mmCIF file of C-alpha atoms in Angstrom:
data_model
loop_
_atom_site.group_PDB
_atom_site.id
_atom_site.type_symbol
_atom_site.label_atom_id
_atom_site.label_comp_id
_atom_site.label_asym_id
_atom_site.label_seq_id
_atom_site.Cartn_x
_atom_site.Cartn_y
_atom_site.Cartn_z
ATOM 1 C CA UNK A 1 -6.094 -10.094 -13.888
ATOM 2 C CA UNK A 2 -2.595 -8.738 -14.439
ATOM 3 C CA UNK A 3 -0.291 -8.454 -11.443
ATOM 4 C CA UNK A 4 1.122 -5.032 -10.697
ATOM 5 C CA UNK A 5 4.345 -3.947 -9.023
ATOM 6 C CA UNK A 6 4.842 -0.516 -7.474
ATOM 7 C CA UNK A 7 7.382 1.017 -5.114
ATOM 8 C CA UNK A 8 6.261 0.529 -1.530
ATOM 9 C CA UNK A 9 6.973 4.116 -0.557
ATOM 10 C CA UNK A 10 8.144 7.451 -1.930
ATOM 11 C CA UNK A 11 9.093 10.745 -0.350
ATOM 12 C CA UNK A 12 8.702 14.177 -1.891
ATOM 13 C CA UNK A 13 8.587 17.839 -0.979
ATOM 14 C CA UNK A 14 5.881 20.362 -1.541
ATOM 15 C CA UNK A 15 5.875 21.860 -5.026
ATOM 16 C CA UNK A 16 7.709 18.982 -6.654
ATOM 17 C CA UNK A 17 6.379 16.778 -9.427
ATOM 18 C CA UNK A 18 5.961 13.180 -8.347
ATOM 19 C CA UNK A 19 6.046 10.240 -10.731
ATOM 20 C CA UNK A 20 4.951 6.813 -9.537
ATOM 21 C CA UNK A 21 5.646 3.965 -11.915
ATOM 22 C CA UNK A 22 3.715 0.720 -11.984
ATOM 23 C CA UNK A 23 4.869 -2.425 -13.780
ATOM 24 C CA UNK A 24 2.305 -4.757 -15.324
ATOM 25 C CA UNK A 25 4.184 -7.068 -17.660
ATOM 26 C CA UNK A 26 1.256 -9.445 -18.176
ATOM 27 C CA UNK A 27 -1.296 -6.835 -19.170
ATOM 28 C CA UNK A 28 -3.889 -8.182 -21.605
ATOM 29 C CA UNK A 29 -5.229 -6.530 -24.736
ATOM 30 C CA UNK A 30 -8.538 -5.548 -23.140
ATOM 31 C CA UNK A 31 -7.097 -4.346 -19.838
ATOM 32 C CA UNK A 32 -7.414 -0.778 -18.619
ATOM 33 C CA UNK A 33 -4.974 0.861 -16.199
ATOM 34 C CA UNK A 34 -6.521 2.653 -13.256
ATOM 35 C CA UNK A 35 -5.102 4.576 -10.308
ATOM 36 C CA UNK A 36 -6.758 5.154 -6.961
ATOM 37 C CA UNK A 37 -5.785 7.363 -4.033
ATOM 38 C CA UNK A 38 -6.497 6.502 -0.420
ATOM 39 C CA UNK A 39 -6.198 8.842 2.535
ATOM 40 C CA UNK A 40 -6.092 7.447 6.084
ATOM 41 C CA UNK A 41 -9.519 6.502 7.416
ATOM 42 C CA UNK A 42 -11.139 6.889 3.991
ATOM 43 C CA UNK A 43 -12.064 4.599 1.129
ATOM 44 C CA UNK A 44 -10.026 4.739 -2.092
ATOM 45 C CA UNK A 45 -10.838 7.460 -4.576
ATOM 46 C CA UNK A 46 -10.580 7.121 -8.346
ATOM 47 C CA UNK A 47 -7.875 9.363 -9.795
ATOM 48 C CA UNK A 48 -7.379 8.492 -13.435
ATOM 49 C CA UNK A 49 -7.755 5.712 -15.957
ATOM 50 C CA UNK A 50 -6.225 5.025 -19.340
ATOM 51 C CA UNK A 51 -5.736 2.466 -22.035
ATOM 52 C CA UNK A 52 -2.799 3.818 -24.016
ATOM 53 C CA UNK A 53 -0.626 6.914 -24.596
ATOM 54 C CA UNK A 54 -1.398 9.792 -22.260
ATOM 55 C CA UNK A 55 -4.410 10.803 -20.237
ATOM 56 C CA UNK A 56 -4.678 14.028 -18.272
ATOM 57 C CA UNK A 57 -7.319 15.367 -15.920
ATOM 58 C CA UNK A 58 -7.472 18.073 -13.291
ATOM 59 C CA UNK A 59 -5.701 15.907 -10.735
ATOM 60 C CA UNK A 60 -2.992 13.951 -12.552
ATOM 61 C CA UNK A 61 -1.543 12.643 -15.783
ATOM 62 C CA UNK A 62 -1.126 9.028 -16.748
ATOM 63 C CA UNK A 63 1.607 8.028 -19.173
ATOM 64 C CA UNK A 64 1.393 4.647 -20.864
ATOM 65 C CA UNK A 65 4.143 3.519 -23.268
ATOM 66 C CA UNK A 66 3.355 1.717 -26.479
ATOM 67 C CA UNK A 67 3.960 -1.763 -25.049
ATOM 68 C CA UNK A 68 1.657 -0.984 -22.075
ATOM 69 C CA UNK A 69 3.806 -3.058 -19.753
ATOM 70 C CA UNK A 70 4.143 -0.161 -17.368
ATOM 71 C CA UNK A 71 2.466 3.121 -16.559
ATOM 72 C CA UNK A 72 3.425 6.277 -14.710
ATOM 73 C CA UNK A 73 1.154 8.394 -12.586
ATOM 74 C CA UNK A 74 2.352 11.993 -12.544
ATOM 75 C CA UNK A 75 1.234 14.402 -9.826
ATOM 76 C CA UNK A 76 2.212 17.980 -10.614
ATOM 77 C CA UNK A 77 3.395 20.261 -7.810
ATOM 78 C CA UNK A 78 2.344 18.110 -4.877
ATOM 79 C CA UNK A 79 1.188 19.562 -1.593
ATOM 80 C CA UNK A 80 1.020 18.120 1.908
ATOM 81 C CA UNK A 81 -2.545 17.036 1.211
ATOM 82 C CA UNK A 82 -1.323 14.645 -1.481
ATOM 83 C CA UNK A 83 0.169 12.427 1.208
ATOM 84 C CA UNK A 84 -1.690 9.166 0.660
ATOM 85 C CA UNK A 85 -1.417 5.640 -0.664
ATOM 86 C CA UNK A 86 -1.666 5.308 -4.439
ATOM 87 C CA UNK A 87 -2.847 2.073 -6.008
ATOM 88 C CA UNK A 88 -2.300 0.936 -9.591
ATOM 89 C CA UNK A 89 -4.870 -1.555 -10.895
ATOM 90 C CA UNK A 90 -4.953 -3.388 -14.189
ATOM 91 C CA UNK A 91 -7.846 -5.422 -15.502
ATOM 92 C CA UNK A 92 -10.757 -5.808 -17.843
ATOM 93 C CA UNK A 93 -13.094 -3.372 -16.179
ATOM 94 C CA UNK A 94 -15.071 -2.123 -19.107
ATOM 95 C CA UNK A 95 -17.872 -4.488 -18.212
ATOM 96 C CA UNK A 96 -17.686 -3.955 -14.494
ATOM 97 C CA UNK A 97 -16.327 -6.402 -11.982
ATOM 98 C CA UNK A 98 -14.156 -6.899 -8.967
ATOM 99 C CA UNK A 99 -11.044 -4.868 -8.352
ATOM 100 C CA UNK A 100 -7.815 -6.499 -7.254
ATOM 101 C CA UNK A 101 -5.640 -4.129 -5.248
ATOM 102 C CA UNK A 102 -1.881 -4.517 -5.031
ATOM 103 C CA UNK A 103 0.257 -3.218 -2.208
ATOM 104 C CA UNK A 104 0.144 0.421 -3.298
ATOM 105 C CA UNK A 105 2.707 3.195 -2.968
ATOM 106 C CA UNK A 106 2.723 5.255 0.204
ATOM 107 C CA UNK A 107 3.592 8.804 -0.806
ATOM 108 C CA UNK A 108 4.810 11.148 1.894
ATOM 109 C CA UNK A 109 4.973 14.842 1.025
ATOM 110 C CA UNK A 110 7.105 16.945 3.333
ATOM 111 C CA UNK A 111 7.141 20.722 3.764
ATOM 112 C CA UNK B 1 -20.788 9.496 -9.525
ATOM 113 C CA UNK B 2 -22.259 7.585 -6.600
ATOM 114 C CA UNK B 3 -22.533 8.511 -2.956
ATOM 115 C CA UNK B 4 -22.150 5.623 -0.551
ATOM 116 C CA UNK B 5 -23.046 5.715 3.123
ATOM 117 C CA UNK B 6 -21.832 3.077 5.519
ATOM 118 C CA UNK B 7 -23.020 2.450 9.048
ATOM 119 C CA UNK B 8 -21.555 2.254 11.587
ATOM 120 C CA UNK B 9 -18.391 4.212 10.866
ATOM 121 C CA UNK B 10 -16.624 2.417 13.675
ATOM 122 C CA UNK B 11 -17.360 -0.053 16.447
ATOM 123 C CA UNK B 12 -15.645 -1.935 19.227
ATOM 124 C CA UNK B 13 -17.056 -5.409 19.713
ATOM 125 C CA UNK B 14 -16.571 -8.316 22.051
ATOM 126 C CA UNK B 15 -15.168 -11.519 20.635
ATOM 127 C CA UNK B 16 -17.788 -14.107 19.804
ATOM 128 C CA UNK B 17 -20.401 -11.523 18.857
ATOM 129 C CA UNK B 18 -21.552 -10.431 15.390
ATOM 130 C CA UNK B 19 -21.728 -7.041 13.724
ATOM 131 C CA UNK B 20 -23.826 -6.072 10.733
ATOM 132 C CA UNK B 21 -22.542 -3.281 8.500
ATOM 133 C CA UNK B 22 -24.945 -1.405 6.287
ATOM 134 C CA UNK B 23 -24.205 0.120 2.892
ATOM 135 C CA UNK B 24 -26.609 2.526 1.209
ATOM 136 C CA UNK B 25 -26.071 3.897 -2.318
ATOM 137 C CA UNK B 26 -27.811 6.949 -3.727
ATOM 138 C CA UNK B 27 -28.541 5.239 -7.059
ATOM 139 C CA UNK B 28 -29.469 1.800 -8.286
ATOM 140 C CA UNK B 29 -26.521 -0.452 -9.041
ATOM 141 C CA UNK B 30 -26.269 -4.011 -10.244
ATOM 142 C CA UNK B 31 -23.245 -5.112 -8.285
ATOM 143 C CA UNK B 32 -21.988 -4.096 -4.867
ATOM 144 C CA UNK B 33 -18.663 -5.181 -3.480
ATOM 145 C CA UNK B 34 -17.367 -5.714 0.047
ATOM 146 C CA UNK B 35 -13.690 -5.318 0.863
ATOM 147 C CA UNK B 36 -11.590 -5.808 3.961
ATOM 148 C CA UNK B 37 -8.513 -3.751 4.743
ATOM 149 C CA UNK B 38 -6.436 -5.080 7.592
ATOM 150 C CA UNK B 39 -4.184 -2.653 9.474
ATOM 151 C CA UNK B 40 -1.402 -1.369 7.260
ATOM 152 C CA UNK B 41 -2.490 -3.564 4.370
ATOM 153 C CA UNK B 42 -4.114 -3.177 0.987
ATOM 154 C CA UNK B 43 -7.738 -3.948 0.209
ATOM 155 C CA UNK B 44 -8.920 -7.537 -0.212
ATOM 156 C CA UNK B 45 -12.200 -8.352 -1.892
ATOM 157 C CA UNK B 46 -14.523 -10.387 0.302
ATOM 158 C CA UNK B 47 -17.492 -10.889 -1.981
ATOM 159 C CA UNK B 48 -19.687 -9.501 -4.735
ATOM 160 C CA UNK B 49 -23.301 -8.895 -3.790
ATOM 161 C CA UNK B 50 -25.881 -9.180 -6.564
ATOM 162 C CA UNK B 51 -29.510 -8.324 -6.079
ATOM 163 C CA UNK B 52 -31.742 -11.359 -6.266
ATOM 164 C CA UNK B 53 -29.027 -13.970 -5.934
ATOM 165 C CA UNK B 54 -26.516 -15.221 -3.421
ATOM 166 C CA UNK B 55 -23.291 -13.336 -3.016
ATOM 167 C CA UNK B 56 -20.159 -14.606 -4.724
ATOM 168 C CA UNK B 57 -17.312 -15.077 -2.259
ATOM 169 C CA UNK B 58 -13.608 -14.864 -2.952
ATOM 170 C CA UNK B 59 -11.173 -17.543 -1.921
ATOM 171 C CA UNK B 60 -10.655 -17.533 1.812
ATOM 172 C CA UNK B 61 -14.037 -16.030 2.650
ATOM 173 C CA UNK B 62 -17.154 -18.060 3.439
ATOM 174 C CA UNK B 63 -20.808 -17.270 3.800
ATOM 175 C CA UNK B 64 -21.053 -18.574 7.345
ATOM 176 C CA UNK B 65 -18.461 -16.063 8.513
ATOM 177 C CA UNK B 66 -19.487 -13.137 6.298
ATOM 178 C CA UNK B 67 -23.184 -13.446 5.399
ATOM 179 C CA UNK B 68 -24.329 -10.796 2.949
ATOM 180 C CA UNK B 69 -27.770 -9.520 2.120
ATOM 181 C CA UNK B 70 -28.805 -7.576 -0.978
ATOM 182 C CA UNK B 71 -32.528 -6.882 -0.676
ATOM 183 C CA UNK B 72 -32.664 -4.213 -3.406
ATOM 184 C CA UNK B 73 -30.540 -2.285 -5.885
ATOM 185 C CA UNK B 74 -29.440 0.418 -3.437
ATOM 186 C CA UNK B 75 -28.693 -1.448 -0.221
ATOM 187 C CA UNK B 76 -26.543 -4.266 1.123
ATOM 188 C CA UNK B 77 -25.366 -5.549 4.471
ATOM 189 C CA UNK B 78 -22.286 -7.479 5.502
ATOM 190 C CA UNK B 79 -22.261 -9.356 8.793
ATOM 191 C CA UNK B 80 -19.040 -10.312 10.502
ATOM 192 C CA UNK B 81 -19.996 -13.344 12.579
ATOM 193 C CA UNK B 82 -18.476 -14.894 15.678
ATOM 194 C CA UNK B 83 -15.798 -12.252 15.725
ATOM 195 C CA UNK B 84 -12.244 -12.706 16.897
ATOM 196 C CA UNK B 85 -9.460 -10.108 17.231
ATOM 197 C CA UNK B 86 -8.193 -11.183 13.790
ATOM 198 C CA UNK B 87 -11.348 -9.672 12.302
ATOM 199 C CA UNK B 88 -10.256 -6.217 13.385
ATOM 200 C CA UNK B 89 -10.119 -4.342 10.089
ATOM 201 C CA UNK B 90 -11.722 -1.671 8.013
ATOM 202 C CA UNK B 91 -14.625 -2.990 5.969
ATOM 203 C CA UNK B 92 -15.504 -1.095 2.806
ATOM 204 C CA UNK B 93 -18.465 -1.140 0.495
ATOM 205 C CA UNK B 94 -17.995 -0.282 -3.184
ATOM 206 C CA UNK B 95 -19.985 0.186 -6.383
ATOM 207 C CA UNK B 96 -18.872 0.818 -9.937
ATOM 208 C CA UNK B 97 -19.718 3.133 -12.772
ATOM 209 C CA UNK B 98 -19.083 2.230 -16.390
ATOM 210 C CA UNK B 99 -18.228 5.406 -18.322
ATOM 211 C CA UNK B 100 -19.407 5.610 -21.899
ATOM 212 C CA UNK B 101 -15.816 5.825 -23.120
ATOM 213 C CA UNK B 102 -14.856 2.515 -21.525
ATOM 214 C CA UNK B 103 -13.185 1.412 -18.346
ATOM 215 C CA UNK B 104 -14.605 1.342 -14.845
ATOM 216 C CA UNK B 105 -14.700 3.861 -12.035
ATOM 217 C CA UNK B 106 -15.271 2.503 -8.539
ATOM 218 C CA UNK B 107 -16.737 4.435 -5.637
ATOM 219 C CA UNK B 108 -16.152 3.517 -2.027
ATOM 220 C CA UNK B 109 -17.868 4.207 1.239
ATOM 221 C CA UNK B 110 -15.866 5.747 4.037
ATOM 222 C CA UNK B 111 -15.456 2.348 5.633
ATOM 223 C CA UNK B 112 -16.339 0.749 8.949
ATOM 224 C CA UNK B 113 -13.460 0.481 11.385
ATOM 225 C CA UNK B 114 -14.010 -2.629 13.481
ATOM 226 C CA UNK B 115 -12.035 -3.444 16.591
ATOM 227 C CA UNK B 116 -12.614 -6.779 18.276
ATOM 228 C CA UNK B 117 -11.537 -7.108 21.886
#
């Protein structure tokens, strides 16, 4: 399973776009890139997953360059409720299996 | 999606005692996972619970300390045995969905916050 590196913390203000970048230099051909969000006193929640290029859903966008050695989670116009820890995971999950969580990025959104 | 219910949501226990955490899923799943999240830390996988076979433990976790049951495809329990203050953590149950387009989406219970005194 590829190791990931993310910033430990980030600060933002309401209404701004937030981009969190994750490095995964050892990503394998079959690996997917997945992001989870965790609020205090709750379990992680799946946000978005991608393999290459760009993926967008109602919550976020995920940008993956051609070499796939990094990825960027983009949160448009954040609000106070987006304050959470964001985890980037990389691995061969298309057949199910254990998840290996890195340290995550603690995002603090201020008014 | 899957809805996961964990019981209890929190507990305060005396050292040396044991606590059993229950995890109920609203659909049948092959694998269930147990994680530990120590204060201020990320999640660490304890073990994978498969129905009909013994759980598979990750390095650093042993069956005597964290016995797991998996009696059917919707239920599992994790016991934290002979507790010490170092066992104070949030314990989370998880299952996975495999979307048709590939990848994996994991669902988590709300966690059990354990404090050992």
